[in-house]
Amino acid sequence: MTGDHQTLALVLFSVFIAVTLAITTWVSRRRHGSAEEFYAGGRLFSPMENGFAIAGDYMSAASFLGISGLIALFGYDGLLYSVGFLVAWLVVLFLVAELVRNCGRFTLADVVAARMRERPVRIAAGTASVTVSVLYLVAQMVGAGSLVALLLGGASQQARTWMVIGVGALMVVYVAFGGMRATTWIQIVKAVLLMGGAVALTVLVLIRFHGDINTLLNTAAERSGHGRDFLTPGLKYGGGWTARLDFISLGIALVLGTAGLPHILSRFYTVPTARSARRSVVWSIGLIGGFYLMTIVLGFGAAAVLGSSAVHTSNTAGNTAVPLLALNLGGGAGSTGGTVLFAVVAAVAFATILAVVAGITLASSASVAHDLYASLRRARGTAQDAQRAEVAVARIAAVAVGAVAIGLSLLAQDLNVAFLVGLAFAVAASANLPVLLYTLFWRRFTTRGAVWSVYGGLIPAITLVVLSPVVSGGPESIFPGLDFAVFPLDNPGVVSIPLGFLMGWLGTLLSPEAADEARHAETEVRALTGAGAA
């Protein structure tokens, strides 16, 4: 890219960073150090504010960069991500949002611990939540690396590494000093910017093709190199039974995974009532649905305007399709319009990454402090002292989680960010969703069943990913020079999600202790009515 692109994009990056750091500073001066303030922002957000924040948390680099890139490369098969990510919110709306808000305080483990022995279920649920969060963070970091490589014109590996480290450092600052209140306002600002950028690009694509969707799709098919196959199923997932099963596995993971994502679940605790939680989800569905419809136009628009080969040449995973499309729609390389539009889109994508990593890091640090640390420490001092210690541990955990995510993301720089998020969704659906649904709806569910459910989904999911072509055995693997891939599918969901449910059922049947009927009744009343909710 030209010097003008770089300078303008960097200026816009700096403006967004300055604004978000100002928000964090303002919030940090107002905090009073309580766990409720740090984890839930004092539960003072309105449904609309929280709906925008949820949308900001959910519309990640995978959405803006990854999905559009997959559609630009694979056409119809790339649509699965848009459809799966959106349909997942029906599960959240009807089965999770209100009940979780009523039963818990800050984390998923709070819901499970409401009717189980606390220590084992908190350790299990906390471990699973941190694992999911780290996988999700890796996807955002990879997006950051792809963005800086494009911005700097094929930057060296060293430049991409420093970009990833810089993003990690910023997210630690947001979380450690601002907590949930700062993170929420950053998400709201980011959601507005992202929706505005997506609307502008979508309008420009439609203007380019005079509002004729048929012409857009036909041109995309012609320039894709695949002809009419580009608009029909099977280009990516039609090569045989393995590819088709991978398609099913991915679909199941996307639809079920959202309800198990720690940073999404924690959002329901930032509003005062369960009714507010439900209304937040309605707001977020409207925003997210509109956004994913636009990613379809942007993906096919990139294929039609740029050609799939150009997208692949810039980034083999397709992560740079949208910035390149913006450059072309603005007038091309060297033009003022192209420079401005490219810089704006790059800055919006960067803002997206920063905001999402802040939300995920906060959720994972909450799991470390509120679930793992609080379960393992010995009780000392007053309750207020314990809260202060817990918040201090959460800030330290933010640094540790950020460091782990940075290290893993440097190994996965060449993978598509939407694909990486699909893996995180599979782990969330395998480890978190079964235990959550069993806890809310199965009267006989026991502590052993809860622990077996979490580990019975988590361990197979991680193991199958490690033994899949994602890690070794192919030219696009993380370790292309090695081959220990014995599991043929890229996404483990079709195996690991049923295992999570099966192990929860089996653990309950083999449990030496019966379920606590009184605590289940209390949990059920609280979930359905909100009586006694925090």
Tab-separated table of C-alpha atoms in Angstrom, residues 77-289:
chain	number	residue	atom	x	y	z
A	77	ASP	CA	-20.404	-22.490	0.903
A	78	GLY	CA	-19.133	-19.357	2.660
A	79	LEU	CA	-22.755	-18.424	3.423
A	80	LEU	CA	-22.893	-21.169	6.052
A	81	TYR	CA	-20.987	-18.955	8.448
A	82	SER	CA	-23.394	-16.009	8.085
A	83	VAL	CA	-26.443	-18.240	8.482
A	84	GLY	CA	-24.996	-20.252	11.382
A	85	PHE	CA	-23.823	-17.203	13.338
A	86	LEU	CA	-27.267	-15.588	13.048
A	87	VAL	CA	-29.497	-18.624	13.676
A	88	ALA	CA	-27.520	-19.284	16.866
A	89	TRP	CA	-29.207	-16.287	18.485
A	90	LEU	CA	-32.555	-18.051	18.487
A	91	VAL	CA	-31.057	-20.594	20.912
A	92	VAL	CA	-29.755	-17.747	23.068
A	93	LEU	CA	-33.077	-15.873	23.029
A	94	PHE	CA	-35.386	-18.789	23.816
A	95	LEU	CA	-33.240	-21.009	26.056
A	96	VAL	CA	-30.499	-19.006	27.714
A	97	ALA	CA	-30.700	-15.218	28.107
A	98	GLU	CA	-33.318	-14.717	30.837
A	99	LEU	CA	-32.567	-17.916	32.736
A	100	VAL	CA	-28.833	-17.211	32.915
A	101	ARG	CA	-29.451	-13.625	34.048
A	102	ASN	CA	-31.686	-14.862	36.874
A	103	CYS	CA	-29.479	-17.748	38.053
A	104	GLY	CA	-25.976	-16.313	37.983
A	105	ARG	CA	-23.925	-13.331	39.106
A	106	PHE	CA	-20.920	-12.995	36.801
A	107	THR	CA	-20.001	-16.252	34.998
A	108	LEU	CA	-21.376	-19.506	33.577
A	109	ALA	CA	-20.084	-21.363	36.635
A	110	ASP	CA	-22.410	-19.308	38.842
A	111	VAL	CA	-25.409	-20.894	37.122
A	112	VAL	CA	-24.132	-24.452	37.547
A	113	ALA	CA	-22.943	-23.881	41.118
A	114	ALA	CA	-26.410	-22.698	42.120
A	115	ARG	CA	-27.508	-26.331	42.523
A	116	MET	CA	-24.209	-28.287	42.677
A	117	ARG	CA	-21.166	-28.575	44.915
A	118	GLU	CA	-19.313	-25.392	44.077
A	119	ARG	CA	-15.639	-26.249	43.976
A	120	PRO	CA	-15.551	-29.054	41.351
A	121	VAL	CA	-18.044	-27.418	38.996
A	122	ARG	CA	-16.390	-23.998	39.237
A	123	ILE	CA	-12.977	-25.462	38.425
A	124	ALA	CA	-14.374	-27.404	35.467
A	125	ALA	CA	-16.505	-24.574	34.062
A	126	GLY	CA	-13.758	-22.009	34.650
A	127	THR	CA	-11.215	-24.146	32.794
A	128	ALA	CA	-13.565	-24.593	29.836
A	129	SER	CA	-14.402	-20.875	29.708
A	130	VAL	CA	-10.743	-19.846	29.661
A	131	THR	CA	-10.007	-22.378	26.912
A	132	VAL	CA	-12.841	-21.092	24.713
A	133	SER	CA	-11.806	-17.488	25.321
A	134	VAL	CA	-8.184	-18.135	24.341
A	135	LEU	CA	-9.262	-19.840	21.090
A	136	TYR	CA	-11.531	-16.891	20.288
A	137	LEU	CA	-8.738	-14.441	21.078
A	138	VAL	CA	-6.399	-16.250	18.698
A	139	ALA	CA	-8.834	-15.596	15.841
A	140	GLN	CA	-8.900	-11.859	16.583
A	141	MET	CA	-5.109	-11.684	16.805
A	142	VAL	CA	-4.758	-13.429	13.456
A	143	GLY	CA	-7.091	-10.803	12.002
A	144	ALA	CA	-4.855	-8.087	13.417
A	145	GLY	CA	-1.806	-9.674	11.787
A	146	SER	CA	-3.538	-9.924	8.391
A	147	LEU	CA	-4.633	-6.307	8.612
A	148	VAL	CA	-1.188	-4.909	9.306
A	149	ALA	CA	0.335	-7.090	6.578
A	150	LEU	CA	-2.071	-5.542	4.065
A	151	LEU	CA	-1.655	-2.024	5.419
A	152	LEU	CA	2.123	-2.162	5.248
A	153	GLY	CA	2.189	-3.812	1.845
A	154	GLY	CA	3.187	-7.351	2.727
A	155	ALA	CA	4.823	-6.578	6.011
A	156	SER	CA	7.507	-8.793	7.438
A	157	GLN	CA	6.710	-11.425	9.999
A	158	GLN	CA	8.359	-9.213	12.585
A	159	ALA	CA	5.927	-6.349	11.870
A	160	ARG	CA	2.938	-8.689	12.138
A	161	THR	CA	4.306	-10.016	15.429
A	162	TRP	CA	4.596	-6.531	16.888
A	163	MET	CA	1.068	-5.706	15.736
A	164	VAL	CA	-0.290	-8.741	17.563
A	165	ILE	CA	1.683	-7.838	20.697
A	166	GLY	CA	0.389	-4.261	20.508
A	167	VAL	CA	-3.231	-5.417	20.309
A	168	GLY	CA	-2.629	-7.732	23.264
A	169	ALA	CA	-1.135	-4.921	25.334
A	170	LEU	CA	-4.063	-2.611	24.611
A	171	MET	CA	-6.655	-5.218	25.560
A	172	VAL	CA	-4.899	-5.786	28.878
A	173	VAL	CA	-5.027	-2.028	29.574
A	174	TYR	CA	-8.755	-1.845	28.756
A	175	VAL	CA	-9.613	-4.745	31.033
A	176	ALA	CA	-7.228	-4.106	33.908
A	177	PHE	CA	-8.124	-0.418	34.330
A	178	GLY	CA	-11.655	-0.109	32.986
A	179	GLY	CA	-13.392	-3.413	33.700
A	180	MET	CA	-16.834	-4.124	32.278
A	181	ARG	CA	-18.018	-0.522	32.165
A	182	ALA	CA	-15.169	0.645	29.906
A	183	THR	CA	-15.345	-2.518	27.818
A	184	THR	CA	-19.081	-2.023	27.247
A	185	TRP	CA	-18.738	1.567	26.044
A	186	ILE	CA	-15.873	0.546	23.766
A	187	GLN	CA	-18.143	-2.161	22.319
A	188	ILE	CA	-20.934	0.350	21.730
A	189	VAL	CA	-18.621	2.777	19.909
A	190	LYS	CA	-17.203	-0.076	17.852
A	191	ALA	CA	-20.680	-1.423	16.933
A	192	VAL	CA	-21.744	1.973	15.616
A	193	LEU	CA	-18.533	2.331	13.589
A	194	LEU	CA	-18.780	-1.194	12.191
A	195	MET	CA	-22.422	-0.878	11.162
A	196	GLY	CA	-21.695	2.473	9.548
A	197	GLY	CA	-18.732	1.088	7.599
A	198	ALA	CA	-20.649	-1.997	6.477
A	199	VAL	CA	-23.639	0.080	5.327
A	200	ALA	CA	-21.392	2.441	3.340
A	201	LEU	CA	-19.569	-0.407	1.566
A	202	THR	CA	-22.795	-2.306	0.867
A	203	VAL	CA	-24.364	0.774	-0.707
A	204	LEU	CA	-21.269	1.334	-2.868
A	205	VAL	CA	-21.298	-2.294	-4.063
A	206	LEU	CA	-24.992	-2.070	-4.971
A	207	ILE	CA	-24.402	1.246	-6.772
A	208	ARG	CA	-21.555	-0.361	-8.755
A	209	PHE	CA	-24.036	-2.963	-10.045
A	210	HIS	CA	-26.983	-0.519	-10.305
A	211	GLY	CA	-28.868	-2.320	-7.544
A	212	ASP	CA	-29.129	-5.505	-9.623
A	213	ILE	CA	-28.337	-8.439	-7.330
A	214	ASN	CA	-28.564	-10.890	-10.238
A	215	THR	CA	-25.824	-9.050	-12.121
A	216	LEU	CA	-23.704	-8.961	-8.963
A	217	LEU	CA	-23.979	-12.729	-8.466
A	218	ASN	CA	-23.368	-13.559	-12.131
A	219	THR	CA	-20.307	-11.308	-12.252
A	220	ALA	CA	-18.993	-12.874	-9.056
A	221	ALA	CA	-19.431	-16.344	-10.558
A	222	GLU	CA	-17.625	-15.317	-13.777
A	223	ARG	CA	-14.669	-13.731	-11.951
A	224	SER	CA	-14.373	-16.454	-9.334
A	225	GLY	CA	-12.790	-18.948	-11.744
A	226	HIS	CA	-15.410	-21.555	-10.840
A	227	GLY	CA	-18.331	-20.472	-13.021
A	228	ARG	CA	-21.823	-21.426	-11.886
A	229	ASP	CA	-20.349	-23.790	-9.276
A	230	PHE	CA	-19.546	-20.663	-7.270
A	231	LEU	CA	-23.268	-20.122	-6.618
A	232	THR	CA	-24.130	-23.717	-5.720
A	233	PRO	CA	-23.267	-25.863	-2.679
A	234	GLY	CA	-20.156	-28.011	-2.689
A	235	LEU	CA	-17.228	-25.805	-3.705
A	236	LYS	CA	-15.582	-26.070	-0.275
A	237	TYR	CA	-17.598	-28.826	1.396
A	238	GLY	CA	-18.540	-31.077	-1.511
A	239	GLY	CA	-15.409	-33.089	-2.164
A	240	GLY	CA	-16.570	-36.326	-0.520
A	241	TRP	CA	-18.108	-37.717	2.652
A	242	THR	CA	-15.405	-36.107	4.803
A	243	ALA	CA	-16.075	-32.626	3.439
A	244	ARG	CA	-19.845	-33.059	3.759
A	245	LEU	CA	-19.526	-34.276	7.342
A	246	ASP	CA	-17.241	-31.327	8.066
A	247	PHE	CA	-19.993	-29.067	6.725
A	248	ILE	CA	-22.529	-30.612	9.122
A	249	SER	CA	-20.049	-30.426	12.009
A	250	LEU	CA	-19.386	-26.754	11.397
A	251	GLY	CA	-23.097	-25.952	11.128
A	252	ILE	CA	-23.889	-27.645	14.434
A	253	ALA	CA	-20.993	-25.848	16.153
A	254	LEU	CA	-22.030	-22.427	14.872
A	255	VAL	CA	-25.698	-22.802	15.811
A	256	LEU	CA	-25.051	-24.207	19.295
A	257	GLY	CA	-21.785	-22.473	20.170
A	258	THR	CA	-23.025	-18.931	20.795
A	259	ALA	CA	-25.056	-19.996	23.847
A	260	GLY	CA	-21.837	-21.314	25.422
A	261	LEU	CA	-19.529	-18.349	24.749
A	262	PRO	CA	-18.329	-16.872	28.090
A	263	HIS	CA	-18.065	-13.279	26.852
A	264	ILE	CA	-21.637	-13.387	25.496
A	265	LEU	CA	-23.083	-14.981	28.654
A	266	SER	CA	-21.376	-12.375	30.851
A	267	ARG	CA	-23.203	-9.619	28.945
A	268	PHE	CA	-26.543	-10.713	30.429
A	269	TYR	CA	-25.306	-9.744	33.901
A	270	THR	CA	-24.760	-6.074	32.968
A	271	VAL	CA	-28.494	-5.244	32.906
A	272	PRO	CA	-30.741	-4.927	35.987
A	273	THR	CA	-33.423	-7.532	35.167
A	274	ALA	CA	-34.113	-10.655	33.125
A	275	ARG	CA	-36.607	-8.714	31.013
A	276	SER	CA	-33.813	-6.300	30.147
A	277	ALA	CA	-31.622	-9.267	29.173
A	278	ARG	CA	-34.287	-10.529	26.768
A	279	ARG	CA	-34.774	-7.085	25.257
A	280	SER	CA	-30.988	-6.780	24.884
A	281	VAL	CA	-30.969	-9.948	22.795
A	282	VAL	CA	-33.781	-8.592	20.597
A	283	TRP	CA	-31.759	-5.436	19.947
A	284	SER	CA	-28.623	-7.458	19.196
A	285	ILE	CA	-30.459	-9.838	16.818
A	286	GLY	CA	-31.675	-6.861	14.780
A	287	LEU	CA	-28.195	-5.376	14.525
A	288	ILE	CA	-26.419	-8.678	13.912
A	289	GLY	CA	-28.987	-9.853	11.353
